[in-house]
mmCIF file of C-alpha atoms in Angstrom:
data_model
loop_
_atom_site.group_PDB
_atom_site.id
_atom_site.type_symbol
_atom_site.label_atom_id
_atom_site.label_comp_id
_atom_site.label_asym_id
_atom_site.label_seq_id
_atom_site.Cartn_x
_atom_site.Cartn_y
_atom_site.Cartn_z
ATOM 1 C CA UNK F 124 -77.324 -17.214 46.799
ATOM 2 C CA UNK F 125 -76.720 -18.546 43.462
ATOM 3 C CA UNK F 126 -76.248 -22.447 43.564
ATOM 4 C CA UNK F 127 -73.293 -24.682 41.940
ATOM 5 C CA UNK F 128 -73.214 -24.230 38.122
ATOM 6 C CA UNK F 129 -71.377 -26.300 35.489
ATOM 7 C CA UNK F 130 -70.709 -25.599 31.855
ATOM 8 C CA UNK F 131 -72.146 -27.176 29.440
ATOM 9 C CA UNK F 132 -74.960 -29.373 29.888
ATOM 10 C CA UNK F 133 -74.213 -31.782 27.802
ATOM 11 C CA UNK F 134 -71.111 -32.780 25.355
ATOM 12 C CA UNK F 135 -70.809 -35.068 22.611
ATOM 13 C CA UNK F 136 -67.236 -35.967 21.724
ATOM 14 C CA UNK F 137 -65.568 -38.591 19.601
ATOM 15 C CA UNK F 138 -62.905 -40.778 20.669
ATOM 16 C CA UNK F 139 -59.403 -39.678 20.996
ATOM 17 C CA UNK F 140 -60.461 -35.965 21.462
ATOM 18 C CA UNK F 141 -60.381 -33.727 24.797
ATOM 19 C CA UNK F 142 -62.701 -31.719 26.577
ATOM 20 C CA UNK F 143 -63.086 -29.538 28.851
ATOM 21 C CA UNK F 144 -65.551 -28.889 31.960
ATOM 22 C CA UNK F 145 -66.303 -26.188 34.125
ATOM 23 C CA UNK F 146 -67.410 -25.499 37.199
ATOM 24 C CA UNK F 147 -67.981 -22.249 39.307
ATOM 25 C CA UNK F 148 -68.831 -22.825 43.175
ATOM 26 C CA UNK F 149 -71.311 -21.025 45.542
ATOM 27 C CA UNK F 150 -69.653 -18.017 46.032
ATOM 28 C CA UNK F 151 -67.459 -17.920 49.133
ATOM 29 C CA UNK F 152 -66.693 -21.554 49.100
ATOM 30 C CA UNK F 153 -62.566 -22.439 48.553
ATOM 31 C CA UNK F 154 -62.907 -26.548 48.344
ATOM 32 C CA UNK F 155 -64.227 -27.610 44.807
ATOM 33 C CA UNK F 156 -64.631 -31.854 43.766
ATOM 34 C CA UNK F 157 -65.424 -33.440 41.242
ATOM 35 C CA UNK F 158 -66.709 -36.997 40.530
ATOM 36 C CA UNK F 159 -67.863 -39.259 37.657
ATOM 37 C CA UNK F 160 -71.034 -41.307 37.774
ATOM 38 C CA UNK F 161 -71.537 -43.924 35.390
ATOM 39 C CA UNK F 162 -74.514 -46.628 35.876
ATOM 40 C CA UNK F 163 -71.767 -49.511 36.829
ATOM 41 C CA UNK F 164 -69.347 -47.993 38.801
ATOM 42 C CA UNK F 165 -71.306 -45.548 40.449
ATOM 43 C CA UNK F 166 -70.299 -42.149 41.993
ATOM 44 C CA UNK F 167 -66.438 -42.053 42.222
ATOM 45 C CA UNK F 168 -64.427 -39.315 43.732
ATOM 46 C CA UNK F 169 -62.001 -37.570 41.276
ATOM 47 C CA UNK F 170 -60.376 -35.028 42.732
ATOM 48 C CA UNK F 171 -60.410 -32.022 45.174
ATOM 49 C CA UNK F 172 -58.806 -28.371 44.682
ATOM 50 C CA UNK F 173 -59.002 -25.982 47.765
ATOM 51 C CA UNK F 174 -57.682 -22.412 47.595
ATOM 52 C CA UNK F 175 -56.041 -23.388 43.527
ATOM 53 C CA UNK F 176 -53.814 -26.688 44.729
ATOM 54 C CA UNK F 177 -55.423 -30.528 44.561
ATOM 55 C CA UNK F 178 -55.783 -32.048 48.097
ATOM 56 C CA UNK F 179 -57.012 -34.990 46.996
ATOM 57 C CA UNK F 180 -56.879 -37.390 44.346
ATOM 58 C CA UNK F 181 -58.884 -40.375 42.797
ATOM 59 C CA UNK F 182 -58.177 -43.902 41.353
ATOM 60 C CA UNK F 183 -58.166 -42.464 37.884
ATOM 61 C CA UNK F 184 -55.474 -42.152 35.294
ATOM 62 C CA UNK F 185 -53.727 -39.174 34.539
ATOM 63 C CA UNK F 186 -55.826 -38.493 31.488
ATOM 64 C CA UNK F 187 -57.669 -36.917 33.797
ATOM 65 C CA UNK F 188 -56.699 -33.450 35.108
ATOM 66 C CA UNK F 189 -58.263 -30.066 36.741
ATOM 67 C CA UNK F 190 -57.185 -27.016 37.939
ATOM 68 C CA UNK F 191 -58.758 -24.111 40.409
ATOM 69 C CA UNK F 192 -58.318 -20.871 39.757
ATOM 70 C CA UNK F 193 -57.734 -17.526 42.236
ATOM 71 C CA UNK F 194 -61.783 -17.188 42.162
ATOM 72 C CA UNK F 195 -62.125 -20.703 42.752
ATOM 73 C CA UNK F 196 -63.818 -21.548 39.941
ATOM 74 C CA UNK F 197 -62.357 -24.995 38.889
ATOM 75 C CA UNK F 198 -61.995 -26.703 35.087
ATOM 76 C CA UNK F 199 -61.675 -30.353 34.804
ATOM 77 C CA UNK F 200 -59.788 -31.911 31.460
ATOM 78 C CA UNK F 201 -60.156 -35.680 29.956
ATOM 79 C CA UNK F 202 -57.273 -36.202 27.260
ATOM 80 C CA UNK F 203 -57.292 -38.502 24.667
ATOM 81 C CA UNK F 204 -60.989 -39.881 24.936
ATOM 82 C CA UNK F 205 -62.260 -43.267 25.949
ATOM 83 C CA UNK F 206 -66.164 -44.713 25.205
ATOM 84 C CA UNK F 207 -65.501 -45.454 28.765
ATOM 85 C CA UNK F 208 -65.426 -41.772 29.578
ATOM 86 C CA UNK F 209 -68.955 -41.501 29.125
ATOM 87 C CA UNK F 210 -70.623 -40.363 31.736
ATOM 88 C CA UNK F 211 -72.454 -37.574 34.195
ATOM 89 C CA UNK F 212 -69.213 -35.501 35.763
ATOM 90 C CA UNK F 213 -70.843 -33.595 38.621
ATOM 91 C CA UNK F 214 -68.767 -30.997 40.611
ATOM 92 C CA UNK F 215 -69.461 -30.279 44.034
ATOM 93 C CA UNK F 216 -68.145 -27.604 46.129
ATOM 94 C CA UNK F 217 -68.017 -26.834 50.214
ATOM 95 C CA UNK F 218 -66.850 -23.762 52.105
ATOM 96 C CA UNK F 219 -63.721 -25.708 53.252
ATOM 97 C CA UNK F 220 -62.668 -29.157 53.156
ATOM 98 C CA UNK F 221 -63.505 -30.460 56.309
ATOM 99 C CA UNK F 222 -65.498 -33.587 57.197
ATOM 100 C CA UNK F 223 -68.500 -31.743 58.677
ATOM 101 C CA UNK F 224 -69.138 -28.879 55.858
ATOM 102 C CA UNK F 225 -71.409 -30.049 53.554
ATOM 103 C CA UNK F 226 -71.144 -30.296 49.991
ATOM 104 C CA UNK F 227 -73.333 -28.463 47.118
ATOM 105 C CA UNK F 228 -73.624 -30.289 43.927
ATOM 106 C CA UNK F 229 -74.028 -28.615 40.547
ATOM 107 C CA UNK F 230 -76.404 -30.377 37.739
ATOM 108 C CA UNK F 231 -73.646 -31.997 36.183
ATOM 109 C CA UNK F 232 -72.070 -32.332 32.492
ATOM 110 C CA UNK F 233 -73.012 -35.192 30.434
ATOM 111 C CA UNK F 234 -70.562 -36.321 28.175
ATOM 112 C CA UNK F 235 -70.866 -38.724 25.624
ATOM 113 C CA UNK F 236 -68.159 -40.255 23.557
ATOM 114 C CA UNK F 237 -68.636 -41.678 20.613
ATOM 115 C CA UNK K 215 -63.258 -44.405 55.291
ATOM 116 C CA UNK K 216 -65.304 -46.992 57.260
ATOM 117 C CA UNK K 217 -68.143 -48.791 55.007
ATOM 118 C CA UNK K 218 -71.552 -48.400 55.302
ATOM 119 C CA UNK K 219 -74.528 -50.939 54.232
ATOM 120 C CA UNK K 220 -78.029 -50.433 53.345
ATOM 121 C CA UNK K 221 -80.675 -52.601 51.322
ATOM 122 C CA UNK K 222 -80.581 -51.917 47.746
ATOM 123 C CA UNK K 223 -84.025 -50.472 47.181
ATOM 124 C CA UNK K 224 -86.999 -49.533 49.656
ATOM 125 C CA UNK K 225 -90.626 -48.751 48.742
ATOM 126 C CA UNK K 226 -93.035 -46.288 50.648
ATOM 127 C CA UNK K 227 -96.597 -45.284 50.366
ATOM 128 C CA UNK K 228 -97.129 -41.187 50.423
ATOM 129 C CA UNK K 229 -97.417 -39.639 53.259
ATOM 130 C CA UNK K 230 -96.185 -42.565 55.280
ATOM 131 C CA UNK K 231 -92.822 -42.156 57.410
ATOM 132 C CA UNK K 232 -89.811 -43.905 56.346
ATOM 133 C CA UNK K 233 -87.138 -45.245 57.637
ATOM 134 C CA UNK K 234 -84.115 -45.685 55.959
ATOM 135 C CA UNK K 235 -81.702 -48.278 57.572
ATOM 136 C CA UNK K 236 -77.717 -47.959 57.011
ATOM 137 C CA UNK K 237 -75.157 -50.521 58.751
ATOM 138 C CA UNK K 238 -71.642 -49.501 59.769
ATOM 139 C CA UNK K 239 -70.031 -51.606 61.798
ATOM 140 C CA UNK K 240 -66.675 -50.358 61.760
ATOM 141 C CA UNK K 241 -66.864 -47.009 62.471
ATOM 142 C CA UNK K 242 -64.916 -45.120 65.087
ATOM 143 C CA UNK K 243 -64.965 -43.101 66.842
ATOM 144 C CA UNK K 244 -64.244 -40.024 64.875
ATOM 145 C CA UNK K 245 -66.142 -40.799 62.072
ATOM 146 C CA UNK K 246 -69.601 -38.821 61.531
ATOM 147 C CA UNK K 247 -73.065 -39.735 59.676
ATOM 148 C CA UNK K 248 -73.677 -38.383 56.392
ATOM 149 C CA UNK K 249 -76.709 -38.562 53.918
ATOM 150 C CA UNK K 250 -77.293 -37.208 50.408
ATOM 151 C CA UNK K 251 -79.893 -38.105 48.250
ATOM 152 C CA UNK K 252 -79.870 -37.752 44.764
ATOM 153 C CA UNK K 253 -82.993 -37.221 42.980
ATOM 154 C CA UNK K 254 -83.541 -38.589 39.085
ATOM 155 C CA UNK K 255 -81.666 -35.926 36.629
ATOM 156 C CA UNK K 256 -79.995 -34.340 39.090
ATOM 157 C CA UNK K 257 -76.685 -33.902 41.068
ATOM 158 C CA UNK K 258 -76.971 -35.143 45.068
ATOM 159 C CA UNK K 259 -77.558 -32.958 48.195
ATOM 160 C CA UNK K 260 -77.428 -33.071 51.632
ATOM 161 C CA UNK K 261 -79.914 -34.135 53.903
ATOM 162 C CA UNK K 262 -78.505 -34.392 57.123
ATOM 163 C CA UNK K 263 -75.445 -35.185 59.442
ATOM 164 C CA UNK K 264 -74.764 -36.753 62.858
ATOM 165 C CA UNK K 265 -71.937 -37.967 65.273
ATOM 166 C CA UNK K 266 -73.264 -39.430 68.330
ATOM 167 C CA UNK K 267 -76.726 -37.848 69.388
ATOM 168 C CA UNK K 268 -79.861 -38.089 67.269
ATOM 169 C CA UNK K 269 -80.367 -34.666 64.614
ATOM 170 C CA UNK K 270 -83.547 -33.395 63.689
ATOM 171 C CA UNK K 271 -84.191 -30.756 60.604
ATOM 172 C CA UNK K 272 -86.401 -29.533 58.023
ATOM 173 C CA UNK K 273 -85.642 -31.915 55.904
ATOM 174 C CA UNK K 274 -85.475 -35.511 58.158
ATOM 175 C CA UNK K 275 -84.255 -36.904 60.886
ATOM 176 C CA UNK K 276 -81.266 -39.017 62.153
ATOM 177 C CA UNK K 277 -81.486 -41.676 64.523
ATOM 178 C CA UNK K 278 -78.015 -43.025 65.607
ATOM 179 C CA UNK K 279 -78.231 -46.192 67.002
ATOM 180 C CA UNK K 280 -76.516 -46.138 71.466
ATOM 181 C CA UNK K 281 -73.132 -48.242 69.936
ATOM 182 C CA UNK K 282 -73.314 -46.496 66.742
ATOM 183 C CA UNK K 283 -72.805 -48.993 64.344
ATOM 184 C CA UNK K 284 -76.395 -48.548 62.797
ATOM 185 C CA UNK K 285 -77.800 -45.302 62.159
ATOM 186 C CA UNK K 286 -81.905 -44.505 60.213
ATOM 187 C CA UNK K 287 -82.903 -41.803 58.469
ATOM 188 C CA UNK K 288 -86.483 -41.180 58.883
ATOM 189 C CA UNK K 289 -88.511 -39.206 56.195
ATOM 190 C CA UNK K 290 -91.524 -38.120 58.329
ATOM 191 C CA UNK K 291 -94.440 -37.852 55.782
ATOM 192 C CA UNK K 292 -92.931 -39.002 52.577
ATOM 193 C CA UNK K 293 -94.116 -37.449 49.459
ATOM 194 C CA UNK K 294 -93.543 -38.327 45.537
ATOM 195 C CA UNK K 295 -90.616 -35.391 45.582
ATOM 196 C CA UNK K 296 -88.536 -38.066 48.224
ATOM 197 C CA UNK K 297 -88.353 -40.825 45.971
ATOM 198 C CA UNK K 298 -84.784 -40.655 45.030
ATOM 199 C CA UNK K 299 -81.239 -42.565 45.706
ATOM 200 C CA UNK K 300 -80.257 -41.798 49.706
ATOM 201 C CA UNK K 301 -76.555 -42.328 50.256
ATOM 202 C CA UNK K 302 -75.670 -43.238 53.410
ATOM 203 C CA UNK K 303 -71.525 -41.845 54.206
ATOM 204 C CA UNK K 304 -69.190 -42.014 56.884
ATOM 205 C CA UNK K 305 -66.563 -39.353 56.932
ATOM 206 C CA UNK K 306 -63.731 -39.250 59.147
ATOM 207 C CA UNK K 307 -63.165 -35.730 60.896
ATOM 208 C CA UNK K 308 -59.351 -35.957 59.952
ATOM 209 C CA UNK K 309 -60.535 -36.940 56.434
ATOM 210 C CA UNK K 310 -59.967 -34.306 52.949
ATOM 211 C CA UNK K 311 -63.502 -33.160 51.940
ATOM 212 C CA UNK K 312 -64.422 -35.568 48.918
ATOM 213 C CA UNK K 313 -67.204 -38.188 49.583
ATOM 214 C CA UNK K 314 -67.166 -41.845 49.266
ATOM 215 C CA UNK K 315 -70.138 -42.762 47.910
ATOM 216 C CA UNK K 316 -71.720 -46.795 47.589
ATOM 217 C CA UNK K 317 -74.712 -48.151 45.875
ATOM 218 C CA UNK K 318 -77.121 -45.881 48.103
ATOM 219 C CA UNK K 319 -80.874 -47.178 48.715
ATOM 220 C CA UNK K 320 -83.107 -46.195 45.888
ATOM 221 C CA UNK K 321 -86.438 -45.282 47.902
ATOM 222 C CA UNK K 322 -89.703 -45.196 45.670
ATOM 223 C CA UNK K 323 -92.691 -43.873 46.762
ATOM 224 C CA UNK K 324 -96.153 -44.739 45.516
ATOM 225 C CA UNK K 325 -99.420 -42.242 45.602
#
């Protein structure tokens, strides 16, 4: 079974731009997250999308936005660009969205803002 | 989420057993053990969960302290691939399915 997968790798934007991340679960799975780790602040929890509507949101502004779609693959957007936005955004996803399922990780996007 | 603590880094010789401590002394009853590790370059995974009784798999095992506000993970024979960051989570069985992650333990493991 194919594992987590996120498009692209890597990313270099500039301030003030947006971007665009993707992310396509193991197939089967319905709950999709995704978080941001940066070396201060760690791994923080964005948000959550199970069967195309959020569950779950982080402490982050609304810059920040996703979406699921009807094959659960899930897109994550960052608006108007901070140097603070830098960072791995890894997307995880789990069969449903309860406390015991596990979660699969993808490689992660690195984005770098410049 | 209850918190969990655990020492900031550990070191281990290969092929040695470790044991990875994590405090929690708030948790309740509801609330299972989770721990991913995530290895340099790449995203975490899981290594193993828990409630009450001690868990054994392929990968380690889970020793859950009688009053369960402790809980170890034990690497049996640990080899260079282990050395990684191991994240130590409690989740609440009435909680959504993201993770709350802390600092983790960075483990190192010398030849």
């Amino acid at each position: 079974k194919a594992g987590v997968t996120q498009t692209p790798r890597y990313l270099i934007k500039t301030r003030g731009q947006q971007v665009t991340l993707s992310c396509s679960p193991i197939s089967g799975h319905r709950s999709v997250s995704w978080y941001q780790q940066t070396p201060g602040q760690g791994l923080q929890f964005l948000f959550e999308y199970f069967s195309e509507t959020q569950r779950n949101k982080g402490n982050f502004p609304g810059r920040f936005s996703g979406r699921q779609f009807s094959n659960s693959r899930s897109e994550m957007n960052v608006s108007t660009l901070e140097l603070g936005d830098s960072a791995l955004y890894l997307c995880a996803s789990s069969k449903d969205s309860r406390a015991t399922d596990t979660q699969y990780f993808g490689p992660g996007t690195r984005l770098t803002v410049l | 989420d209850a918190k969990t603590t655990q020492p900031n880094s550990m070191e281990s010789n290969e092929e040695e057993p470790v044991h990875l401590p994590c405090n929690h002394s708030t948790i309740s009853g509801t609330d299972y053990i989770h721990w991913y590790r995530q290895l340099p370059s790449q995203g975490p995974e899981y290594v193993i969960h828990g409630l009450t009784s001690n868990v054994n798999n392929r990968m380690a095992s889970l020793a859950i302290a009688e009053d369960r506000k402790s809980s170890t993970l034990i690497l049996h024979r640990a080899t260079l691939r282990d050395a990684a960051v191991y994240y130590c989570i409690l989740r609440d069985v009435g909680s959504q399915g993201n993770l709350i992650f802390g600092k983790g333990t960075k483990l190192s493991v010398k030849p």
